[in-house]
Short mmCIF file of C-alpha atoms and ligand atoms in Angstrom, two decimals:
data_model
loop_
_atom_site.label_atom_id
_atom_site.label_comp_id
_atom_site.label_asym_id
_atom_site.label_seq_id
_atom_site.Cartn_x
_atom_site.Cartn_y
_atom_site.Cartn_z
CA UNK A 1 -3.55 58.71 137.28
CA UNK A 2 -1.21 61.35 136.30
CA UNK A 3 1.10 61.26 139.45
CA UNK A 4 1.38 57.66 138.47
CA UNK A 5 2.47 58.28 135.20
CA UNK A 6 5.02 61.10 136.59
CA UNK A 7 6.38 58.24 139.20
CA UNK A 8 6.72 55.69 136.09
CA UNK A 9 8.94 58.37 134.31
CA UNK A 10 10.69 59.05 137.00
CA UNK A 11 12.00 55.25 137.66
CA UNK A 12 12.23 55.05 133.86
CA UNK A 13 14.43 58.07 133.83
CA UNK A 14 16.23 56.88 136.84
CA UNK A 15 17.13 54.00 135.28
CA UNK A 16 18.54 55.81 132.24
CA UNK A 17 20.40 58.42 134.05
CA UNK A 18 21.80 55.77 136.84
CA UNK A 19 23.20 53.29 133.19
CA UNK A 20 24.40 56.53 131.44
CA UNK A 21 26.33 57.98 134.63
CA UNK A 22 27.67 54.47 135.66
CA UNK A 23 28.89 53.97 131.54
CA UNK A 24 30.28 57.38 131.71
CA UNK A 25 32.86 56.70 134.83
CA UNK A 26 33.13 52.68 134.05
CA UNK A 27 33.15 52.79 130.25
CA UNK A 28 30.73 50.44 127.95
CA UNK A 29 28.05 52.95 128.24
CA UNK A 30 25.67 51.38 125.89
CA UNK A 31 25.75 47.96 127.77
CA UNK A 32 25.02 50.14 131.05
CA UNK A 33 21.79 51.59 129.68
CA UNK A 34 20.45 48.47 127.82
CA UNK A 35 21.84 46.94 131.12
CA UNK A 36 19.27 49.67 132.70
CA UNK A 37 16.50 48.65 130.12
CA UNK A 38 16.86 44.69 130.57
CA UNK A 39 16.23 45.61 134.57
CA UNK A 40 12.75 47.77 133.66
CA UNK A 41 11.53 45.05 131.49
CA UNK A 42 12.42 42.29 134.38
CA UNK A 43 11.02 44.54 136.91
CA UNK A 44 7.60 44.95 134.94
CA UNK A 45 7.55 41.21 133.65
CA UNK A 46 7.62 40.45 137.40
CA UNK A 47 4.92 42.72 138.45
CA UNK A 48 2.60 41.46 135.46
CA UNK A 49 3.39 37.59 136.85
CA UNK A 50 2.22 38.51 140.31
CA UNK A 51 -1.24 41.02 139.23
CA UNK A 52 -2.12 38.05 136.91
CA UNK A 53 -2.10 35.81 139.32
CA UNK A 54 -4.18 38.05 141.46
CA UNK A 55 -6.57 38.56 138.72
CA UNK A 56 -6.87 34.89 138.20
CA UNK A 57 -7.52 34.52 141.85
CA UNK A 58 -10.59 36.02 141.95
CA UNK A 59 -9.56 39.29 143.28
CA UNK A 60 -9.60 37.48 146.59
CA UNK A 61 -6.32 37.78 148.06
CA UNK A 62 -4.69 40.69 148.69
CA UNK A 63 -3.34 42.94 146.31
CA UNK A 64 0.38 42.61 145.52
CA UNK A 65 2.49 45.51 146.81
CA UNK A 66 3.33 47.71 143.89
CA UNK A 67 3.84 51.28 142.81
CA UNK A 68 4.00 53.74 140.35
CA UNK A 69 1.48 52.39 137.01
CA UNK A 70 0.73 49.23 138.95
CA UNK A 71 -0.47 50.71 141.84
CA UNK A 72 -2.83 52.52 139.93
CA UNK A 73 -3.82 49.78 137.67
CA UNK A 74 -4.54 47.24 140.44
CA UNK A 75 -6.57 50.31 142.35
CA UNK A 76 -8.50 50.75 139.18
CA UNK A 77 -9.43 46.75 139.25
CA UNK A 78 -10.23 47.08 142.62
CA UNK A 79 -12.27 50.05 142.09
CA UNK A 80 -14.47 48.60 139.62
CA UNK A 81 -15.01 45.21 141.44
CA UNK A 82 -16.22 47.44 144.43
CA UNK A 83 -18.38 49.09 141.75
CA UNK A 84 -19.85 46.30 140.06
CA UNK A 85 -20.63 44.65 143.72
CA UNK A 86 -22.39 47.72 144.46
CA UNK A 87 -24.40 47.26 141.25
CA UNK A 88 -25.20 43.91 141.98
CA UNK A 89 -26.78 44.57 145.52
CA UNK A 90 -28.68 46.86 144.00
CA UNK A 91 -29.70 44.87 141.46
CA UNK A 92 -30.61 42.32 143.80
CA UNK A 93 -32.53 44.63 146.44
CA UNK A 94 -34.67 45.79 143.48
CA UNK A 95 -35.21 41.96 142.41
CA UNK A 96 -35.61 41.19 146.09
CA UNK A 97 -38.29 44.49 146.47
CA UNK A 98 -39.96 43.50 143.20
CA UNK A 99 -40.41 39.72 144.24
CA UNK A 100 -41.70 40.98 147.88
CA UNK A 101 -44.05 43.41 146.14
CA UNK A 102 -45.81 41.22 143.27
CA UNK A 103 -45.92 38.53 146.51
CA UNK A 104 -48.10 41.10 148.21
CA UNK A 105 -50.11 41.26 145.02
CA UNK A 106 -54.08 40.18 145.97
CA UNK A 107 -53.92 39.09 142.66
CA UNK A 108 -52.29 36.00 141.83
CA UNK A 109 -49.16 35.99 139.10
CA UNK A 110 -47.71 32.87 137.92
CA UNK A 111 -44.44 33.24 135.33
CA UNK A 112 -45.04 30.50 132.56
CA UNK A 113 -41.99 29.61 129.46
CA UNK A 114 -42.96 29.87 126.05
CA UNK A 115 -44.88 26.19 126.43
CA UNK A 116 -47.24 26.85 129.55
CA UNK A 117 -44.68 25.38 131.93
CA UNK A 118 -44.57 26.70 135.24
CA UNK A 119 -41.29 28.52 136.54
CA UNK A 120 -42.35 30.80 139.12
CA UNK A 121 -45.52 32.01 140.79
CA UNK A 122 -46.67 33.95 144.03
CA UNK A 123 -48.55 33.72 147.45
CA UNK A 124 -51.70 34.50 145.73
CA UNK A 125 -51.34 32.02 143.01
CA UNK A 126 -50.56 29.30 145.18
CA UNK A 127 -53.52 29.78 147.38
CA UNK A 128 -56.58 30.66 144.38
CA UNK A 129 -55.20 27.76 141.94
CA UNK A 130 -53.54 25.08 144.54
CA UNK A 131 -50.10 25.81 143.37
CA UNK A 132 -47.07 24.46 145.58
CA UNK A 133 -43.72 26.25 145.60
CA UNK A 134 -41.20 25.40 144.95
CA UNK A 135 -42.62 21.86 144.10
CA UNK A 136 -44.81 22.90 141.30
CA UNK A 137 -42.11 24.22 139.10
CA UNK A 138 -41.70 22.53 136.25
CA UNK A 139 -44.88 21.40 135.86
CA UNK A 140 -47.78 22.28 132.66
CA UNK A 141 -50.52 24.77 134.02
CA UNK A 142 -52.86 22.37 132.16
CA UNK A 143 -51.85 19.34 135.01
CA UNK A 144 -53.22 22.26 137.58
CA UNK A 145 -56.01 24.42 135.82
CA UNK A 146 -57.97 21.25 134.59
CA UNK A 147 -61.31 23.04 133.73
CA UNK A 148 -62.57 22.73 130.25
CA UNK A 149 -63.10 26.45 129.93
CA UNK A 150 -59.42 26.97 130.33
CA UNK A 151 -58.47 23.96 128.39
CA UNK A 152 -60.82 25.14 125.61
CA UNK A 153 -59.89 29.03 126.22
CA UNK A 154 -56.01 28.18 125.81
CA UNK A 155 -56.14 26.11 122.40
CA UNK A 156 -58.21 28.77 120.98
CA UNK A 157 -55.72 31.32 121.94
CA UNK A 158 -57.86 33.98 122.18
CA UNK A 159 -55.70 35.79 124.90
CA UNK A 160 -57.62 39.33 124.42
CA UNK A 161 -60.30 38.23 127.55
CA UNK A 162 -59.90 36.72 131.09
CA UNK A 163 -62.68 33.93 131.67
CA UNK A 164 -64.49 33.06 134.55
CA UNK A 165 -63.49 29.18 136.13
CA UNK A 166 -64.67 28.02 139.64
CA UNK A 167 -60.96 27.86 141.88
CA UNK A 168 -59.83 24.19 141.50
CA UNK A 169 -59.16 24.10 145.16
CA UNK A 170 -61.28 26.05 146.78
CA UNK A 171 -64.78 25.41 147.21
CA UNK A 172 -67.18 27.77 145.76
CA UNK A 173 -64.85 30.36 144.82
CA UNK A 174 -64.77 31.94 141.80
CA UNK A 175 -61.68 32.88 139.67
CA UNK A 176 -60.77 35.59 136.62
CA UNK A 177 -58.02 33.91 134.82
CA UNK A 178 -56.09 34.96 131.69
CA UNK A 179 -52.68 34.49 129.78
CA UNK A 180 -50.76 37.47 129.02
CA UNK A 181 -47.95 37.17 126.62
CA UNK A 182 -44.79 39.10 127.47
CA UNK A 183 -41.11 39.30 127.41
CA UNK A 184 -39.72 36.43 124.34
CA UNK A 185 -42.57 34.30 124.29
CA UNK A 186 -43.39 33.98 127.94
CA UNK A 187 -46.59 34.01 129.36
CA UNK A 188 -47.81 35.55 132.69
CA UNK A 189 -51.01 33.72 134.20
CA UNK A 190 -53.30 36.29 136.13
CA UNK A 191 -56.33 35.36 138.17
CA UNK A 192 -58.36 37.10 141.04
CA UNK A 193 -60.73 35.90 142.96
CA UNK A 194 -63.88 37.48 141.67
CA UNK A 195 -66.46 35.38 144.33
CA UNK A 196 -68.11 38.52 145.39
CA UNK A 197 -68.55 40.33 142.45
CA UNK A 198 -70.20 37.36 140.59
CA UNK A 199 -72.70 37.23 143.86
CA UNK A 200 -73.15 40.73 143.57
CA UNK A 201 -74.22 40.23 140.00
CA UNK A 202 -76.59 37.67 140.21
CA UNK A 203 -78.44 39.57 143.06
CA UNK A 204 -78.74 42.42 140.64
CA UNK A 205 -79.93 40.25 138.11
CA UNK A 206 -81.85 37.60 140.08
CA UNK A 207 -83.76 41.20 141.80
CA UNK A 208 -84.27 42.07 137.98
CA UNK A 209 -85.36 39.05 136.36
CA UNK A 210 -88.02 38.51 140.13
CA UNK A 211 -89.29 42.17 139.51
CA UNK A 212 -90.10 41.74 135.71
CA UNK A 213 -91.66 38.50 136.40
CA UNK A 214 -93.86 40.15 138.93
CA UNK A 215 -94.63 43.23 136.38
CA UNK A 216 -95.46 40.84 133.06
CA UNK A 217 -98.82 39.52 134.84
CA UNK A 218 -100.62 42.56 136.21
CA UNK A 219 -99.48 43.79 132.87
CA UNK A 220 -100.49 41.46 130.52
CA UNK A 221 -103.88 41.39 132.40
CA UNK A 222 -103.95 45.14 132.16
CA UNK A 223 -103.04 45.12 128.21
CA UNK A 224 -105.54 42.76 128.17
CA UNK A 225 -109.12 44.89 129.66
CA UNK A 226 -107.51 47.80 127.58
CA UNK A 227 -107.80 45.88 124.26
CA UNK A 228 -110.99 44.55 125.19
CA UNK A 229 -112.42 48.43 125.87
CA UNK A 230 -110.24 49.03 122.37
CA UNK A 231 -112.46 46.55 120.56
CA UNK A 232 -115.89 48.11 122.48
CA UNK A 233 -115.48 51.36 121.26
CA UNK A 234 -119.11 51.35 120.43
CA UNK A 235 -120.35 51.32 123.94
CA UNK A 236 -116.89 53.53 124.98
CA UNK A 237 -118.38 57.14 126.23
CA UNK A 238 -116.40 59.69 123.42
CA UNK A 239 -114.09 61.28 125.99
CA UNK A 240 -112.55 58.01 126.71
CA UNK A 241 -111.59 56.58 123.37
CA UNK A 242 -108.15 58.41 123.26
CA UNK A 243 -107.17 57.75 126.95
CA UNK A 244 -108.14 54.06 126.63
CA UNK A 245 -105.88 54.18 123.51
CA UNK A 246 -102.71 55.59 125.31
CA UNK A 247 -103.39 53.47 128.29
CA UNK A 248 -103.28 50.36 125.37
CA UNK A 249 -100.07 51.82 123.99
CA UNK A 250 -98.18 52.51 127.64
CA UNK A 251 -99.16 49.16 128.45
CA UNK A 252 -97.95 47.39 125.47
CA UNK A 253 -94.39 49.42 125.94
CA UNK A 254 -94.28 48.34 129.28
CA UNK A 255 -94.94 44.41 127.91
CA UNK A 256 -92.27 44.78 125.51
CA UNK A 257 -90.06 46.02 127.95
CA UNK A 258 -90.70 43.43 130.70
CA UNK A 259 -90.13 41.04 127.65
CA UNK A 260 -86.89 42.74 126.51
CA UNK A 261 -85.55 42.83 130.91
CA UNK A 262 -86.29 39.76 131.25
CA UNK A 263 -84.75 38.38 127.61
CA UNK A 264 -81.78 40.36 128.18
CA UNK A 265 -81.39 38.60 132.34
CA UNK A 266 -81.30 35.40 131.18
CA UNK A 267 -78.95 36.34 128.48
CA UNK A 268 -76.50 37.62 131.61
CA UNK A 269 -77.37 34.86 133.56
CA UNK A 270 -75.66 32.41 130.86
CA UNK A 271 -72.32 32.12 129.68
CA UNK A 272 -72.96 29.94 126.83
CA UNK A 273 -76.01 29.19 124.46
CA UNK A 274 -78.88 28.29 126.19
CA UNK A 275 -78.91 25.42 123.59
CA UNK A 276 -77.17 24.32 120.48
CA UNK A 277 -78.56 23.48 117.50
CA UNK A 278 -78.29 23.35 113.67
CA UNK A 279 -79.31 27.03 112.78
CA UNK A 280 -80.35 27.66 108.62
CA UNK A 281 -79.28 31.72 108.55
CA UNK A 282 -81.14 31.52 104.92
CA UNK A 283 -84.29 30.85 106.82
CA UNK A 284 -83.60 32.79 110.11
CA UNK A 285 -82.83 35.46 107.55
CA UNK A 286 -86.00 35.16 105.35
CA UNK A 287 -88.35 35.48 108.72
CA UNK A 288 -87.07 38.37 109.68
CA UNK A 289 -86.49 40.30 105.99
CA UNK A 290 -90.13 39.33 106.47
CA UNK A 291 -91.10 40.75 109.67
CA UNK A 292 -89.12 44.03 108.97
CA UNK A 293 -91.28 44.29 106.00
CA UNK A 294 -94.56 43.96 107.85
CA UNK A 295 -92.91 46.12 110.61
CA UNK A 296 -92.15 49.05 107.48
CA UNK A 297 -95.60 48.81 106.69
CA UNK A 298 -97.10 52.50 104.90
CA UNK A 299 -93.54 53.26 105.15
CA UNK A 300 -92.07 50.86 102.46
CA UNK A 301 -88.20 50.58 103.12
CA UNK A 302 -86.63 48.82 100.40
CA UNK A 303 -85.67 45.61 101.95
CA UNK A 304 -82.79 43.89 100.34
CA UNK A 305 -81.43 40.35 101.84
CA UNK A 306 -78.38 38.65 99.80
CA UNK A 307 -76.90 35.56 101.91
CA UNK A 308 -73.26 33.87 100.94
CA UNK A 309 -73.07 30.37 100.84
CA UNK A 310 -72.35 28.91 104.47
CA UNK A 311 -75.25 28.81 106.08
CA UNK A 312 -75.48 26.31 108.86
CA UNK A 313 -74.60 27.36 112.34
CA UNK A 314 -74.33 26.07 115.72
CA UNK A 315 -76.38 27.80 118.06
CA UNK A 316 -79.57 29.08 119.55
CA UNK A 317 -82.11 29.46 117.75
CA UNK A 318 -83.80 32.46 120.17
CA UNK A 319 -80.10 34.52 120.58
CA UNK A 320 -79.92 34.50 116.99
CA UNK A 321 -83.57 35.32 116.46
CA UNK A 322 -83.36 38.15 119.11
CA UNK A 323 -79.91 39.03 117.65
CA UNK A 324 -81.01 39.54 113.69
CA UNK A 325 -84.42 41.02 114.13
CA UNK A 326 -83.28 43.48 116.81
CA UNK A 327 -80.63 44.92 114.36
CA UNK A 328 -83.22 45.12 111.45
CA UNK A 329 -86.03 46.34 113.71
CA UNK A 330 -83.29 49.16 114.66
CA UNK A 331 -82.34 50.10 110.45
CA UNK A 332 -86.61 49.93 109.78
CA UNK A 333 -86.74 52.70 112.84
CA UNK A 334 -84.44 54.77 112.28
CA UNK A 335 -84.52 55.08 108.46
CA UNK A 336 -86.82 57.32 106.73
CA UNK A 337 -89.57 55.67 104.33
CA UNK A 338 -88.88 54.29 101.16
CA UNK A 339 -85.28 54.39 102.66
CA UNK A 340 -82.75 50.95 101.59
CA UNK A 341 -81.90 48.24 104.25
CA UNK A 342 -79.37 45.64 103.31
CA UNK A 343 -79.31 42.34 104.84
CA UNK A 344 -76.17 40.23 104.39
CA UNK A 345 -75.04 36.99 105.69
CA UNK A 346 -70.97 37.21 104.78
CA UNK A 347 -68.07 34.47 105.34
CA UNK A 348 -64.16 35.39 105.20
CA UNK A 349 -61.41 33.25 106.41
CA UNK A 350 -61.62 34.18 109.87
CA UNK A 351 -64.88 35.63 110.79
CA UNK A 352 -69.11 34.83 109.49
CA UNK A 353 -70.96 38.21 109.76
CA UNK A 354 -74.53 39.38 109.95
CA UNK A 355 -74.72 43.13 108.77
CA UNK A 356 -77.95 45.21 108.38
CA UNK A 357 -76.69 48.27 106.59
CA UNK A 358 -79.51 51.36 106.15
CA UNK A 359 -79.29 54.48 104.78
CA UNK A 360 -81.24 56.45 108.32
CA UNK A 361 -80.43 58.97 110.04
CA UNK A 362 -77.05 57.73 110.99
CA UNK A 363 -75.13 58.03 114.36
CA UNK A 364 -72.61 60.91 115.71
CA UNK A 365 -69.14 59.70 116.61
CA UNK A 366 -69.64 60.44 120.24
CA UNK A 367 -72.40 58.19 120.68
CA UNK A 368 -71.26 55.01 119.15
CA UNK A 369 -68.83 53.49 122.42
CA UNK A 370 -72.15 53.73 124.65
CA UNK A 371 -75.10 52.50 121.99
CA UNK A 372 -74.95 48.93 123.84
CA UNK A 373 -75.68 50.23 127.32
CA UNK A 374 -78.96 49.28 128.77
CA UNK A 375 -81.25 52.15 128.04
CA UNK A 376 -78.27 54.21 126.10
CA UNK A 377 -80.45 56.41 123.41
CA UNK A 378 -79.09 59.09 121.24
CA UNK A 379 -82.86 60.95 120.94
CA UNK A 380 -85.06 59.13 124.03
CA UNK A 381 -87.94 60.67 122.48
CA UNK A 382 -87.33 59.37 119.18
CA UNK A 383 -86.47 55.74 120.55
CA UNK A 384 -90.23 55.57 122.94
CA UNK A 385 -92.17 57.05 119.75
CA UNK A 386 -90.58 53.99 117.84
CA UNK A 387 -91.49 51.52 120.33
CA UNK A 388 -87.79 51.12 121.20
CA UNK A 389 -86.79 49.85 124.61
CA UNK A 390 -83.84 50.93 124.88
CA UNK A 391 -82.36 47.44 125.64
CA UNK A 392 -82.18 45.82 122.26
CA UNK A 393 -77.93 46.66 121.28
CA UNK A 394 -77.51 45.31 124.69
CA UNK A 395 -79.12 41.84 124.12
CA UNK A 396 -76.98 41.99 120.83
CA UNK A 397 -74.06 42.42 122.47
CA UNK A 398 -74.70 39.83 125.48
CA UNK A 399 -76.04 37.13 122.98
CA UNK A 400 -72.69 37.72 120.89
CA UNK A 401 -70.50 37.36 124.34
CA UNK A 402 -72.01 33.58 124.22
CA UNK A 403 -70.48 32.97 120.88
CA UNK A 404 -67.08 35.12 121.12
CA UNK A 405 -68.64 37.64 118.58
CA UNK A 406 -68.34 41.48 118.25
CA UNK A 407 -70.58 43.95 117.46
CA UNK A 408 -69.00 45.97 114.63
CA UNK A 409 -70.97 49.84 114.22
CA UNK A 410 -69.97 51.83 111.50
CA UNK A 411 -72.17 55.10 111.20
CA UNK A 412 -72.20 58.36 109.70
CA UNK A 413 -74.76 61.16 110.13
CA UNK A 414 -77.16 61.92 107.83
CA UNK A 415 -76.37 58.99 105.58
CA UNK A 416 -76.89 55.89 107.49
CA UNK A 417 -75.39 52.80 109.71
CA UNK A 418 -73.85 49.73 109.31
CA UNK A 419 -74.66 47.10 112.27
CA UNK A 420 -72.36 44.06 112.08
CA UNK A 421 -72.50 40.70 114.08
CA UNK A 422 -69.27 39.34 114.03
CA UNK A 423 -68.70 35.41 114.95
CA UNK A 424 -65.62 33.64 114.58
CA UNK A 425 -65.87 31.41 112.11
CA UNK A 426 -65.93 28.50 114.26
CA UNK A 427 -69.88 28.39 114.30
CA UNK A 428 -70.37 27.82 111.01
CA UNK A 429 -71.06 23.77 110.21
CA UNK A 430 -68.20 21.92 108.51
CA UNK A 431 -65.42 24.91 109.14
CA UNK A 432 -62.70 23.82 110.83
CA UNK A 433 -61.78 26.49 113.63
CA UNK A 434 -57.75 28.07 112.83
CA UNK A 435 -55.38 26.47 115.10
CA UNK A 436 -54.08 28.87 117.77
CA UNK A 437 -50.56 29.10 118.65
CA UNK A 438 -51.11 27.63 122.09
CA UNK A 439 -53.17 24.67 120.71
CA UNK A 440 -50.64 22.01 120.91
CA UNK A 441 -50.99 20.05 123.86
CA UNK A 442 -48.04 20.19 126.17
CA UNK A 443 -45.64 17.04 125.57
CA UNK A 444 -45.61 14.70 128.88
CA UNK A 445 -42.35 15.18 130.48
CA UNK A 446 -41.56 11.84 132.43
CA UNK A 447 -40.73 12.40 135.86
CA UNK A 448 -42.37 15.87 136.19
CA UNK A 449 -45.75 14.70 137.99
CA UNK A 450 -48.33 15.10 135.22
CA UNK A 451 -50.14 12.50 134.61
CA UNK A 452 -49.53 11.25 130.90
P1 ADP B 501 -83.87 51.31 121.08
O1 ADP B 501 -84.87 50.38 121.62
O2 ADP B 501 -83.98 52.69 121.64
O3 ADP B 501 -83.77 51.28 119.60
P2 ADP B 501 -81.34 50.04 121.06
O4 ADP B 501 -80.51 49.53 122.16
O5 ADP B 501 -81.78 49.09 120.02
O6 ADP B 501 -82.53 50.79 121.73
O7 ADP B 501 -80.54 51.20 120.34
C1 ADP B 501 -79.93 52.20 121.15
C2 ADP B 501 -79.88 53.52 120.40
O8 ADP B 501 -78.99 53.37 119.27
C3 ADP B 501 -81.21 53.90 119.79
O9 ADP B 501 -81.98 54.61 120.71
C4 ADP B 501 -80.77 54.79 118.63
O10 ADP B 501 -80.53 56.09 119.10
C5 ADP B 501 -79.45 54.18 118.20
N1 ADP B 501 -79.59 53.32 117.02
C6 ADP B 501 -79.66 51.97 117.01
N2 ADP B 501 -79.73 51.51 115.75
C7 ADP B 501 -79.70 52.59 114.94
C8 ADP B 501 -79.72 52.77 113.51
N3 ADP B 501 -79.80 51.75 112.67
N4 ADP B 501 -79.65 54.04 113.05
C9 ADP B 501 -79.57 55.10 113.89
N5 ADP B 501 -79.53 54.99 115.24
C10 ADP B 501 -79.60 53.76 115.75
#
């Protein structure tokens, strides 16, 4: 850049020296310099013509000859064109290596606009939903994912969970789908096919649900004799009283946990209500305010109930049953006598909520991510001398799954626990679900192969 600028004084000072020595021997030295001046500016007028025409050419042609500042100009330009088609190839190998790689994907990816409209998707895609490519472009994921549960899982927005759908072109396949928002309101559609997991799962639980069928009648015969030698203590020889009453007591654990395996399997084995019907949570409520007061017994927990207006909900009957008392049961266990137990039934804009709040024991941080584990105890001893299973968070938790609920655990040692039920408000009678951002049903675009 610098000789450049050295050659462009040179020819400048050329010019000067060539007007002022011709001036000096011919006379009218002024005219010969501006003379010198006029033929710089004509010189560099010219080169500009011929480099803008190059420029506007596309940098296709060859370069016009020049020297001195044009030179270096026009090697500049041709510099950064070789630079910026350097860039590009790269930028297109690493679109090319990114396309190849999320092609290889086993799962499938399909790239949806803002309104569920199809622009791209890959090998996977195509062969777990049905999808054609390039043909499929354009069209609404609805006209290809027709099952309710995606229909219904889309208007509700609820984009936090992947849901289960059989593959609409494959026969008995199963697929994970979900939406995930990204980049200015786009959407990217993942599924997998999850056919041997869910097989693997319902040997599990089919083997589980078979054995505790099998266990409940030998032990419901057993429980049976035992109460019967319970009630004959009379004719019962001394030294058998107390082992006939800890055989009574094993076997009734071992009922209620049969009861509780086999509760909790069939709550697994749905992925909706069992039923639905018109729940009253003031009576549910009542029954089981009642039962945790028979269940407190000597130990007289105060038990308070207060439930908000709102009562009627869609459901079943049993999950919410099994829900509510397992919760209370829980708060009458693990609180000391005479301790309080609140019972609330509350409604807010977005969410109803059943919350048993006691003033036990309470739980350490550590423990509350893994209370809804099958057979997760903080004190095992303490849960068997209570009668506890060990199972009764996790039928909470599965029976919520059916209704899109949480449940919320607050806790705090040594001063007691708050167990929550969250639904979304949806389940209560005469509410009127929020509409979700994706809830508008695509427009029919004419021409674009969806059936209007
Ligand atoms: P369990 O039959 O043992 O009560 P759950 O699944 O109902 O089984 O509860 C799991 C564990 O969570 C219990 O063993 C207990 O340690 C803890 N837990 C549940 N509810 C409460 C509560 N209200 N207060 C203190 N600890 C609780």
């Amino acid at each position: 850049m610098r000789r450049a600028w050295l050659a462009e004084l040179w020819i400048i000072g050329g010019l000067f020296a060539a007007g002022v020595l011709i001036g000096y021997f011919a006379g009218a030295m002024p005219w010969w310099v501006a003379g010198a001046g006029v033929l710089y500016a004509a010189f560099n007028l010219r080169n500009a013509r011929r480099y803008l025409g190059w420029v506007r050419g596309g940098l296709n042609d060859p370069p016009p000859d020049a020297s001195g500042l044009w030179a270096e100009v026009m090697h500049q330009v041709l510099q950064e064109r070789r630079n910026a088609r350097d860039a590009a190839r790269e930028a297109d190998a690493l679109v090319e290596q990114y396309e190849r790689s999320v092609q290889a994907l086993p799962d499938g990816i399909v790239i949806l606009d803002a309104d569920l409209y199809i622009r791209w998707s890959n090998a996977a895609a195509q062969r777990l939903i049905g999808l054609q490519d390039p043909e499929d472009r354009g069209q609404h994921i609805d006209n290809l994912l027709r099952h309710p549960e995606f229909t219904d899982y889309r208007q509700r927005g609820d984009l936090d969970r992947f849901i289960q759908i059989p593959a609409p072109t494959i026969v008995d396949r199963v697929i994970r789908v979900g939406l995930v928002p990204f980049s200015s309101g786009q959407y990217l559609l993942v599924c997998r096919d999850v056919t041997e997991r869910v097989r693997i799962d319902r040997v599990r639980r089919d083997f589980l649900s078979n054995v505790s069928h099998e266990l409940r009648t030998p032990i419901t015969v057993l429980g049976g004799y035992l109460e019967m030698l319970q009630d004959a203590t009379d004719e019962l020889p001394d030294r058998w009283k107390r082992p006939v009453d800890a055989m009574h007591g094993q076997a009734l654990r071992m009922r209620h946990l049969v009861d509780d395996l086999l509760l909790l399997s069939r709550m697994e084995s749905l992925e909706q209500p069992d039923t639905r019907e018109e729940i009253d949570i003031d009576r549910l409520a009542a029954q089981v305010r009642e039962e945790a007061v028979a269940l407190s017994g000597a130990r007289e927990h105060r038990i308070e109930l207060e439930v908000e207006a709102g009562t009627r909900v869609s459901g079943s009957v049993s999950e919410f049953r099994a829900m509510f008392s397992n919760l209370v049961r829980n708060a009458v266990q693990y609180t000391a006598e005479g301790g309080l137990i609140r019972i609330e039934w509350r409604l807010d804009e977005d969410a109803a909520r059943f919350v048993v709040t006691d003033e036990g024991e309470g739980i350490e941080p550590e423990h509350l991510s893994r209370l809804t584990e099958r057979f997760y105890r903080v004190d095992k001893g303490r849960s068997r001398d209570a009668g506890g299973t060990g199972l009764g968070l996790a039928i909470v938790k599965h029976a919520l799954l059916h209704y899109d609920g949480e449940l919320e655990i607050e806790s705090e040692p040594g001063h007691g626990s708050r167990f929550a039920c969250r639904f979304p408000r949806a389940i209560v009678i005469d509410s009127p679900p929020a509409p979700s951002p994706l809830a508008p049903s695509a427009p029919c675009v004419e021409g674009s192969g969806a059936v209007c």
